[in-house]
């Protein structure tokens, strides 16, 4: 049985027991490379009182506790369904001052960008990428700039709560599909 932990909206570490624990009826994480990262959560209506409007639910995903912020809620009979977005989307709440980053290494660029938000933020950025970066920013969110860098510099992002890692490169779409299955065409019955 899956266990989820409920945290306050200001919490940033999800290893503790949290405020409450729940046993959801449905708990499904969706993650796409450089795209959506959210949790579908369904609970009994009696447990909804444990969930603050902007609170966080943490579930075990890839052997780590990942935080998801409560979002849209839908009540269906005796169950309540939530769509919860990963806490990395909190980067949308942090604006970057006007900034020009020109001809510096990728790691230096992302550290400079992260440090120049209009208010303190809980995010840390990591990368081994050494490409030289040129970017001009005018009142964009940390989220918008991070995802713009992905496309412009051919990287992939890994999100581990408030730790954001830029991977050196990602493959290109060559329109090939690999399917795994069982080949039973030569099977004979005796």
PDB file of N, CA and C in Angstrom, residues 14-79:
ATOM      1  N   UNK A  14      11.463  16.735   2.651  1.00  0.00           N
ATOM      2  CA  UNK A  14      10.335  15.813   2.767  1.00  0.00           C
ATOM      3  C   UNK A  14      10.713  14.428   3.291  1.00  0.00           C
ATOM      4  N   UNK A  15      11.817  14.325   4.008  1.00  0.00           N
ATOM      5  CA  UNK A  15      12.260  13.049   4.564  1.00  0.00           C
ATOM      6  C   UNK A  15      11.595  12.736   5.901  1.00  0.00           C
ATOM      7  N   UNK A  16      11.108  13.757   6.594  1.00  0.00           N
ATOM      8  CA  UNK A  16      10.486  13.534   7.907  1.00  0.00           C
ATOM      9  C   UNK A  16       9.090  12.932   7.741  1.00  0.00           C
ATOM     10  N   UNK A  17       8.426  12.693   8.846  1.00  0.00           N
ATOM     11  CA  UNK A  17       7.093  12.100   8.830  1.00  0.00           C
ATOM     12  C   UNK A  17       6.035  13.086   8.317  1.00  0.00           C
ATOM     13  N   UNK A  18       6.326  14.399   8.381  1.00  0.00           N
ATOM     14  CA  UNK A  18       5.375  15.401   7.917  1.00  0.00           C
ATOM     15  C   UNK A  18       4.305  15.704   8.951  1.00  0.00           C
ATOM     16  N   UNK A  19       3.292  16.436   8.548  1.00  0.00           N
ATOM     17  CA  UNK A  19       2.177  16.797   9.417  1.00  0.00           C
ATOM     18  C   UNK A  19       1.199  15.636   9.578  1.00  0.00           C
ATOM     19  N   UNK A  20       0.942  14.925   8.478  1.00  0.00           N
ATOM     20  CA  UNK A  20       0.002  13.798   8.469  1.00  0.00           C
ATOM     21  C   UNK A  20       0.508  12.763   7.461  1.00  0.00           C
ATOM     22  N   UNK A  21       0.048  11.540   7.613  1.00  0.00           N
ATOM     23  CA  UNK A  21       0.258  10.524   6.579  1.00  0.00           C
ATOM     24  C   UNK A  21      -1.112  10.044   6.119  1.00  0.00           C
ATOM     25  N   UNK A  22      -1.189   9.691   4.855  1.00  0.00           N
ATOM     26  CA  UNK A  22      -2.445   9.196   4.296  1.00  0.00           C
ATOM     27  C   UNK A  22      -2.162   7.974   3.429  1.00  0.00           C
ATOM     28  N   UNK A  23      -3.186   7.180   3.208  1.00  0.00           N
ATOM     29  CA  UNK A  23      -3.110   6.042   2.295  1.00  0.00           C
ATOM     30  C   UNK A  23      -4.062   6.336   1.133  1.00  0.00           C
ATOM     31  N   UNK A  24      -3.526   6.907   0.043  1.00  0.00           N
ATOM     32  CA  UNK A  24      -4.395   7.301  -1.062  1.00  0.00           C
ATOM     33  C   UNK A  24      -4.994   6.109  -1.805  1.00  0.00           C
ATOM     34  N   UNK A  25      -6.142   6.340  -2.404  1.00  0.00           N
ATOM     35  CA  UNK A  25      -6.779   5.330  -3.240  1.00  0.00           C
ATOM     36  C   UNK A  25      -6.078   5.245  -4.594  1.00  0.00           C
ATOM     37  N   UNK A  26      -5.584   6.383  -5.072  1.00  0.00           N
ATOM     38  CA  UNK A  26      -4.837   6.473  -6.325  1.00  0.00           C
ATOM     39  C   UNK A  26      -3.652   7.386  -6.094  1.00  0.00           C
ATOM     40  N   UNK A  27      -2.488   6.968  -6.562  1.00  0.00           N
ATOM     41  CA  UNK A  27      -1.277   7.770  -6.410  1.00  0.00           C
ATOM     42  C   UNK A  27      -0.395   7.466  -7.614  1.00  0.00           C
ATOM     43  N   UNK A  28      -0.444   8.342  -8.629  1.00  0.00           N
ATOM     44  CA  UNK A  28       0.267   8.066  -9.875  1.00  0.00           C
ATOM     45  C   UNK A  28       1.071   9.289 -10.305  1.00  0.00           C
ATOM     46  N   UNK A  29       2.390   9.112 -10.453  1.00  0.00           N
ATOM     47  CA  UNK A  29       3.282  10.194 -10.865  1.00  0.00           C
ATOM     48  C   UNK A  29       3.457  10.150 -12.381  1.00  0.00           C
ATOM     49  N   UNK A  30       3.375  11.318 -12.996  1.00  0.00           N
ATOM     50  CA  UNK A  30       3.606  11.462 -14.438  1.00  0.00           C
ATOM     51  C   UNK A  30       4.804  12.385 -14.625  1.00  0.00           C
ATOM     52  N   UNK A  31       5.824  11.907 -15.324  1.00  0.00           N
ATOM     53  CA  UNK A  31       6.988  12.749 -15.606  1.00  0.00           C
ATOM     54  C   UNK A  31       7.404  12.557 -17.052  1.00  0.00           C
ATOM     55  N   UNK A  32       7.524  13.667 -17.764  1.00  0.00           N
ATOM     56  CA  UNK A  32       8.010  13.663 -19.135  1.00  0.00           C
ATOM     57  C   UNK A  32       9.307  14.454 -19.166  1.00  0.00           C
ATOM     58  N   UNK A  33      10.253  14.015 -19.985  1.00  0.00           N
ATOM     59  CA  UNK A  33      11.519  14.740 -20.105  1.00  0.00           C
ATOM     60  C   UNK A  33      11.266  16.195 -20.474  1.00  0.00           C
ATOM     61  N   UNK A  34      11.835  17.097 -19.704  1.00  0.00           N
ATOM     62  CA  UNK A  34      11.763  18.541 -19.946  1.00  0.00           C
ATOM     63  C   UNK A  34      10.333  19.049 -20.124  1.00  0.00           C
ATOM     64  N   UNK A  35       9.401  18.402 -19.464  1.00  0.00           N
ATOM     65  CA  UNK A  35       8.004  18.793 -19.618  1.00  0.00           C
ATOM     66  C   UNK A  35       7.260  18.569 -18.307  1.00  0.00           C
ATOM     67  N   UNK A  36       6.024  18.117 -18.397  1.00  0.00           N
ATOM     68  CA  UNK A  36       5.168  17.974 -17.228  1.00  0.00           C
ATOM     69  C   UNK A  36       5.723  17.003 -16.183  1.00  0.00           C
ATOM     70  N   UNK A  37       5.479  17.350 -14.921  1.00  0.00           N
ATOM     71  CA  UNK A  37       5.852  16.510 -13.783  1.00  0.00           C
ATOM     72  C   UNK A  37       4.773  16.738 -12.728  1.00  0.00           C
ATOM     73  N   UNK A  38       3.837  15.794 -12.618  1.00  0.00           N
ATOM     74  CA  UNK A  38       2.722  15.990 -11.695  1.00  0.00           C
ATOM     75  C   UNK A  38       2.281  14.654 -11.091  1.00  0.00           C
ATOM     76  N   UNK A  39       1.425  14.758 -10.089  1.00  0.00           N
ATOM     77  CA  UNK A  39       0.917  13.618  -9.356  1.00  0.00           C
ATOM     78  C   UNK A  39      -0.601  13.619  -9.427  1.00  0.00           C
ATOM     79  N   UNK A  40      -1.167  12.463  -9.747  1.00  0.00           N
ATOM     80  CA  UNK A  40      -2.613  12.282  -9.637  1.00  0.00           C
ATOM     81  C   UNK A  40      -2.848  11.606  -8.294  1.00  0.00           C
ATOM     82  N   UNK A  41      -3.682  12.206  -7.489  1.00  0.00           N
ATOM     83  CA  UNK A  41      -3.923  11.709  -6.142  1.00  0.00           C
ATOM     84  C   UNK A  41      -5.422  11.635  -5.896  1.00  0.00           C
ATOM     85  N   UNK A  42      -5.875  10.499  -5.379  1.00  0.00           N
ATOM     86  CA  UNK A  42      -7.287  10.340  -5.035  1.00  0.00           C
ATOM     87  C   UNK A  42      -7.360   9.814  -3.615  1.00  0.00           C
ATOM     88  N   UNK A  43      -8.164  10.490  -2.799  1.00  0.00           N
ATOM     89  CA  UNK A  43      -8.297  10.115  -1.392  1.00  0.00           C
ATOM     90  C   UNK A  43      -9.775  10.067  -1.011  1.00  0.00           C
ATOM     91  N   UNK A  44     -10.043   9.438   0.125  1.00  0.00           N
ATOM     92  CA  UNK A  44     -11.400   9.456   0.665  1.00  0.00           C
ATOM     93  C   UNK A  44     -11.695  10.870   1.148  1.00  0.00           C
ATOM     94  N   UNK A  45     -12.938  11.293   1.033  1.00  0.00           N
ATOM     95  CA  UNK A  45     -13.324  12.653   1.440  1.00  0.00           C
ATOM     96  C   UNK A  45     -12.985  12.946   2.900  1.00  0.00           C
ATOM     97  N   UNK A  46     -12.998  11.908   3.759  1.00  0.00           N
ATOM     98  CA  UNK A  46     -12.698  12.119   5.178  1.00  0.00           C
ATOM     99  C   UNK A  46     -11.265  12.598   5.406  1.00  0.00           C
ATOM    100  N   UNK A  47     -10.362  12.362   4.452  1.00  0.00           N
ATOM    101  CA  UNK A  47      -8.960  12.740   4.644  1.00  0.00           C
ATOM    102  C   UNK A  47      -8.615  14.104   4.070  1.00  0.00           C
ATOM    103  N   UNK A  48      -9.530  14.738   3.377  1.00  0.00           N
ATOM    104  CA  UNK A  48      -9.254  16.019   2.726  1.00  0.00           C
ATOM    105  C   UNK A  48      -8.908  17.108   3.732  1.00  0.00           C
ATOM    106  N   UNK A  49      -9.449  17.063   4.923  1.00  0.00           N
ATOM    107  CA  UNK A  49      -9.169  18.093   5.935  1.00  0.00           C
ATOM    108  C   UNK A  49      -7.681  18.182   6.268  1.00  0.00           C
ATOM    109  N   UNK A  50      -6.917  17.136   6.018  1.00  0.00           N
ATOM    110  CA  UNK A  50      -5.482  17.119   6.313  1.00  0.00           C
ATOM    111  C   UNK A  50      -4.671  17.928   5.298  1.00  0.00           C
ATOM    112  N   UNK A  51      -5.290  18.296   4.185  1.00  0.00           N
ATOM    113  CA  UNK A  51      -4.569  18.895   3.072  1.00  0.00           C
ATOM    114  C   UNK A  51      -4.839  20.386   2.967  1.00  0.00           C
ATOM    115  N   UNK A  52      -3.830  21.193   3.283  1.00  0.00           N
ATOM    116  CA  UNK A  52      -3.948  22.642   3.156  1.00  0.00           C
ATOM    117  C   UNK A  52      -4.038  23.024   1.690  1.00  0.00           C
ATOM    118  N   UNK A  53      -4.633  24.160   1.436  1.00  0.00           N
ATOM    119  CA  UNK A  53      -4.858  24.602   0.055  1.00  0.00           C
ATOM    120  C   UNK A  53      -3.574  24.624  -0.771  1.00  0.00           C
ATOM    121  N   UNK A  54      -2.498  25.183  -0.269  1.00  0.00           N
ATOM    122  CA  UNK A  54      -1.231  25.217  -1.000  1.00  0.00           C
ATOM    123  C   UNK A  54      -0.197  24.297  -0.376  1.00  0.00           C
ATOM    124  N   UNK A  55      -0.666  23.332   0.390  1.00  0.00           N
ATOM    125  CA  UNK A  55       0.233  22.393   1.051  1.00  0.00           C
ATOM    126  C   UNK A  55       0.932  21.480   0.060  1.00  0.00           C
ATOM    127  N   UNK A  56       1.745  20.597   0.596  1.00  0.00           N
ATOM    128  CA  UNK A  56       2.556  19.708  -0.225  1.00  0.00           C
ATOM    129  C   UNK A  56       2.304  18.270   0.198  1.00  0.00           C
ATOM    130  N   UNK A  57       2.201  17.393  -0.785  1.00  0.00           N
ATOM    131  CA  UNK A  57       2.127  15.959  -0.536  1.00  0.00           C
ATOM    132  C   UNK A  57       3.417  15.353  -1.081  1.00  0.00           C
ATOM    133  N   UNK A  58       4.048  14.502  -0.290  1.00  0.00           N
ATOM    134  CA  UNK A  58       5.285  13.839  -0.719  1.00  0.00           C
ATOM    135  C   UNK A  58       5.025  12.354  -0.900  1.00  0.00           C
ATOM    136  N   UNK A  59       5.505  11.828  -2.012  1.00  0.00           N
ATOM    137  CA  UNK A  59       5.393  10.397  -2.302  1.00  0.00           C
ATOM    138  C   UNK A  59       6.754   9.880  -2.735  1.00  0.00           C
ATOM    139  N   UNK A  60       6.957   8.594  -2.552  1.00  0.00           N
ATOM    140  CA  UNK A  60       8.212   7.965  -2.946  1.00  0.00           C
ATOM    141  C   UNK A  60       8.191   7.790  -4.460  1.00  0.00           C
ATOM    142  N   UNK A  61       9.187   8.363  -5.149  1.00  0.00           N
ATOM    143  CA  UNK A  61       9.295   8.262  -6.603  1.00  0.00           C
ATOM    144  C   UNK A  61      10.774   8.111  -6.946  1.00  0.00           C
ATOM    145  N   UNK A  62      11.109   7.051  -7.644  1.00  0.00           N
ATOM    146  CA  UNK A  62      12.513   6.731  -7.956  1.00  0.00           C
ATOM    147  C   UNK A  62      13.357   6.683  -6.683  1.00  0.00           C
ATOM    148  N   UNK A  63      12.829   6.039  -5.660  1.00  0.00           N
ATOM    149  CA  UNK A  63      13.508   5.826  -4.376  1.00  0.00           C
ATOM    150  C   UNK A  63      13.791   7.102  -3.588  1.00  0.00           C
ATOM    151  N   UNK A  64      13.122   8.210  -3.906  1.00  0.00           N
ATOM    152  CA  UNK A  64      13.283   9.457  -3.161  1.00  0.00           C
ATOM    153  C   UNK A  64      11.902  10.044  -2.887  1.00  0.00           C
ATOM    154  N   UNK A  65      11.790  10.762  -1.785  1.00  0.00           N
ATOM    155  CA  UNK A  65      10.541  11.452  -1.477  1.00  0.00           C
ATOM    156  C   UNK A  65      10.488  12.725  -2.304  1.00  0.00           C
ATOM    157  N   UNK A  66       9.482  12.823  -3.174  1.00  0.00           N
ATOM    158  CA  UNK A  66       9.310  13.998  -4.022  1.00  0.00           C
ATOM    159  C   UNK A  66       8.073  14.771  -3.574  1.00  0.00           C
ATOM    160  N   UNK A  67       8.194  16.086  -3.530  1.00  0.00           N
ATOM    161  CA  UNK A  67       7.088  16.936  -3.100  1.00  0.00           C
ATOM    162  C   UNK A  67       6.266  17.438  -4.276  1.00  0.00           C
ATOM    163  N   UNK A  68       4.953  17.432  -4.087  1.00  0.00           N
ATOM    164  CA  UNK A  68       4.011  17.926  -5.088  1.00  0.00           C
ATOM    165  C   UNK A  68       3.026  18.861  -4.392  1.00  0.00           C
ATOM    166  N   UNK A  69       2.828  20.033  -4.982  1.00  0.00           N
ATOM    167  CA  UNK A  69       1.946  21.028  -4.387  1.00  0.00           C
ATOM    168  C   UNK A  69       0.502  20.768  -4.819  1.00  0.00           C
ATOM    169  N   UNK A  70      -0.404  20.778  -3.814  1.00  0.00           N
ATOM    170  CA  UNK A  70      -1.817  20.547  -4.116  1.00  0.00           C
ATOM    171  C   UNK A  70      -2.305  21.579  -5.119  1.00  0.00           C
ATOM    172  N   UNK A  71      -3.022  21.094  -6.102  1.00  0.00           N
ATOM    173  CA  UNK A  71      -3.576  21.978  -7.126  1.00  0.00           C
ATOM    174  C   UNK A  71      -5.075  21.783  -7.221  1.00  0.00           C
ATOM    175  N   UNK A  72      -5.530  21.632  -8.430  1.00  0.00           N
ATOM    176  CA  UNK A  72      -6.957  21.485  -8.702  1.00  0.00           C
ATOM    177  C   UNK A  72      -7.534  20.298  -7.947  1.00  0.00           C
ATOM    178  N   UNK A  73      -8.731  20.506  -7.391  1.00  0.00           N
ATOM    179  CA  UNK A  73      -9.423  19.482  -6.601  1.00  0.00           C
ATOM    180  C   UNK A  73     -10.782  19.223  -7.233  1.00  0.00           C
ATOM    181  N   UNK A  74     -11.148  17.950  -7.302  1.00  0.00           N
ATOM    182  CA  UNK A  74     -12.451  17.577  -7.853  1.00  0.00           C
ATOM    183  C   UNK A  74     -13.069  16.509  -6.961  1.00  0.00           C
ATOM    184  N   UNK A  75     -14.282  16.770  -6.489  1.00  0.00           N
ATOM    185  CA  UNK A  75     -14.977  15.822  -5.615  1.00  0.00           C
ATOM    186  C   UNK A  75     -15.906  14.968  -6.470  1.00  0.00           C
ATOM    187  N   UNK A  76     -15.749  13.637  -6.353  1.00  0.00           N
ATOM    188  CA  UNK A  76     -16.589  12.701  -7.087  1.00  0.00           C
ATOM    189  C   UNK A  76     -17.118  11.684  -6.080  1.00  0.00           C
ATOM    190  N   UNK A  77     -18.368  11.858  -5.665  1.00  0.00           N
ATOM    191  CA  UNK A  77     -18.964  10.955  -4.683  1.00  0.00           C
ATOM    192  C   UNK A  77     -18.241  11.009  -3.356  1.00  0.00           C
ATOM    193  N   UNK A  78     -17.725   9.859  -2.902  1.00  0.00           N
ATOM    194  CA  UNK A  78     -17.034   9.773  -1.615  1.00  0.00           C
ATOM    195  C   UNK A  78     -15.524   9.923  -1.750  1.00  0.00           C
ATOM    196  N   UNK A  79     -15.058  10.350  -2.939  1.00  0.00           N
ATOM    197  CA  UNK A  79     -13.623  10.495  -3.199  1.00  0.00           C
ATOM    198  C   UNK A  79     -13.322  11.911  -3.670  1.00  0.00           C
TER     199      UNK A  79
END
